Amino acid sequence: MNLDEIRTHISRLDKELLTLLAKRKGLSLEVARSKLENPRPIRDQVREQALLVELINQGRQLGLDAHYVTQLYHTIIEDSVLSQQALLQDLLNPQDEVPAISVAFLGLRGSYSNMAARKYLSRFQATMVEHNCETFQQIFDTVESGQAQYGILPIENTSSGAINDVFDLMQHTSLSIVGELTQPIEHCLLVAVNTDVSKLKTLYTHPQVYQQCSQYLKTLPGVKVEFCAASSNAMELVASLKQDDIGAMGSADGGELHGLKPLVRGLANQKQNMTRFIVVARKPVEVAAQIPAKTSFIMSTGQQSGALVETLLVLRSHHITMTKLESRPIIGNPWEEMFYVDVAANVNSNEMQAALKELKDIVRFIKILGCYPSAEVAPTRIPSKALSQGNAGVPAVPPHRPADKNAAMSLQIGRFYMSRQEPLLAAMLATWPDRSALQEAARRLKEHGGQVLAAPCFEQGDSRQQQQRLQQLREIAAQFDLAAMTLVHTPEQLSRAAESLDLLLLQPIEGRRDELLTAAGRSTRPVLLPLADKLEHTLAEAEQILTEGNQQLALLDTQSRSLPELLRLQQQSRLPLLGQLPGQDSLLPELGHALKEAGMQGFCITLNEEDDMVPLQQLAQRLYQD
Ligand SMILES: O=C(O)C(=O)C[C@]1(C(=O)O)C=C[C@@H](O)C=C1
């Protein structure tokens, strides 16, 4: 076959894939209707997990890797769940057939609020009429007066926290919250013409974006930064000037609307930067009982001690989970507070109605802001057991973690938990690899069921190169849904790594790490402390970290200590213990298995450039299947 013929073939297959996906979606909507007739919850994670495990195994037989299959199906299932929810919501809240829906949001075309508005409206069969607003107040006014049907407002951001102005405006509005959505904020360097970072002289950006990308901007010392009122203004300017020495900072999708291309992605200091938006309208909506719902309300309590606790106890007694609590001053009443509460419950449920009745008796003021479908479709987790290779037909188990006997000792790294039952598996590259080798290591680690990718970001190079490595490590780890770790020698390196990575490995030379221990204790990231020569030194060092506040600490045995030594350590400390083992030891699987039995909660497998991952793969099989 020549290139054209192959492409024709690929196009035909893609069309078939789309036809099948559309058929699948149709069936999913049929399921939703049947769940409405014979009431059952929309989400069924036991079914999802069984499906995913089956697909991973089928995929393997066809030569597709587990990570690829999982990612693909997470997207398909997320769409399936959201489409089912939207269908049920439509049936419950029939809308007038309108050709256009108007939405008010902050900023111009391409702003993050604009992207959120587009995402929200994509679920309606109507075109969007955009109302660009300059202030949050203007958004409220536009919807209250009926000029727009919906208003989109950012309410909280994972790096900068609550957006207080929006909370304050919610106190006085007659509007209801009818929806929510979360938008990833990925700042990119956007340009209008083909160019290179080294040619840039000026960057246009919003002060908040500048702040959120401060680490990256330090790597561009010669570039002048000019502030604009919003990132959408910066994009508009750069698009109109079309010069190769200027750029804007904002989202890739937003930039595309202005014809800009992303030159560098993932500029933010914080690894995960998400903004949660609320959608407000004049009329409240009803949420179908089968859909996970959220209810938001505000309340003010008396000033007597324990008043807030009493209200929270009411929620607890009705088994209602609170997902958010914010307090804001009441304008005009100094020292009084208004509390904003989000709960994971439908306002019409019996529990919520009973809780509201009790709350009304004990608060001064309470107002429901709205009840709306929860937009979060958390991916169903697949146990490492199912991911470690060669495992056909793993029985489906419910996705929630079984109660861990050693709950007090388990630690969360990124989105993974380490425990004696499922030890953490990290691959640590001895030298910094090139991008494709790092990607290949990540792909294979994921395929074998490992969870943490580690590489030395600080061993060579200047500060700019080190920063680029941190970014690359975090980016590739995220691409394969792995956590990321690096070795840090100084407090400064520790704070830089803590901005991007999930786990910080402290340098092993004791006596030279006093300041590093203090910095680790003040960090909010989990820390891995290599054992000191003497047991009492290790315990003293661990204590130094814990007393500074950071309780996310695990110990690492770098010298394959004897079993009695390790058991003694475990008797004296409740901290999780990991072992560092060479990746090419033919006994790796047996050694790891024995150490797991002895209570180790994880393994850091060191790999040199030429090493293969066969022993690591065998270790994963022993760890997760025996
Ligand atoms: O099988 C169901 O119950 C469905 O609703 C279908 C489906 C899917 O798309 O596969 C969607 C949502 C559920 O959480 C489980 C599976």
GROMACS .gro file of C-alpha atoms and ligand atoms in nm, residues 24-25 27-32 34-35 40-49 51 55 73 76-82 84 377 380, ligand 1:
model
   49
   24ARG     CA    1  -2.243   0.330   2.216
   25LYS     CA    2  -2.368   0.673   2.318
   27LEU     CA    3  -2.713   0.267   2.408
   28SER     CA    4  -2.590   0.465   2.706
   29LEU     CA    5  -2.891   0.698   2.671
   30GLU     CA    6  -3.117   0.392   2.653
   31VAL     CA    7  -2.962   0.275   2.981
   32ALA     CA    8  -3.043   0.618   3.128
   34SER     CA    9  -3.427   0.239   3.176
   35LYS     CA   10  -3.270   0.371   3.497
   40ARG     CA   11  -3.125   0.320   3.986
   41PRO     CA   12  -2.830   0.558   4.022
   42ILE     CA   13  -2.675   0.669   3.694
   43ARG     CA   14  -2.321   0.592   3.804
   44ASP     CA   15  -2.231   0.228   3.861
   45GLN     CA   16  -1.861   0.205   3.939
   46VAL     CA   17  -1.863  -0.167   3.999
   47ARG     CA   18  -1.980  -0.215   3.641
   48GLU     CA   19  -1.724   0.041   3.519
   49GLN     CA   20  -1.439  -0.134   3.692
   51LEU     CA   21  -1.561  -0.323   3.209
   55LEU     CA   22  -1.100  -0.404   2.817
   73TYR     CA   23  -1.228   0.461   2.822
   76ILE     CA   24  -1.576   0.758   2.686
   77ILE     CA   25  -1.731   0.677   3.024
   78GLU     CA   26  -1.710   1.037   3.144
   79ASP     CA   27  -1.902   1.146   2.836
   80SER     CA   28  -2.147   0.860   2.883
   81VAL     CA   29  -2.219   0.957   3.247
   82LEU     CA   30  -2.250   1.330   3.169
   84GLN     CA   31  -2.701   1.038   3.085
  377VAL     CA   32  -1.706   1.231   3.723
  380THR     CA   33  -1.297   0.475   3.835
  627LIG     O1   34  -2.397   0.008   3.239
  627LIG     C1   35  -2.451   0.108   3.286
  627LIG     O2   36  -2.520   0.104   3.390
  627LIG     C2   37  -2.432   0.239   3.219
  627LIG     O3   38  -2.493   0.334   3.260
  627LIG     C3   39  -2.332   0.252   3.110
  627LIG     C4   40  -2.197   0.303   3.159
  627LIG     C5   41  -2.103   0.299   3.034
  627LIG     O4   42  -2.094   0.398   2.963
  627LIG     O5   43  -2.044   0.195   3.012
  627LIG     C6   44  -2.211   0.442   3.208
  627LIG     C7   45  -2.225   0.474   3.340
  627LIG     C8   46  -2.211   0.375   3.447
  627LIG     O6   47  -2.136   0.427   3.553
  627LIG     C9   48  -2.159   0.246   3.400
  627LIG    C10   49  -2.145   0.216   3.267
   0.00000   0.00000   0.00000
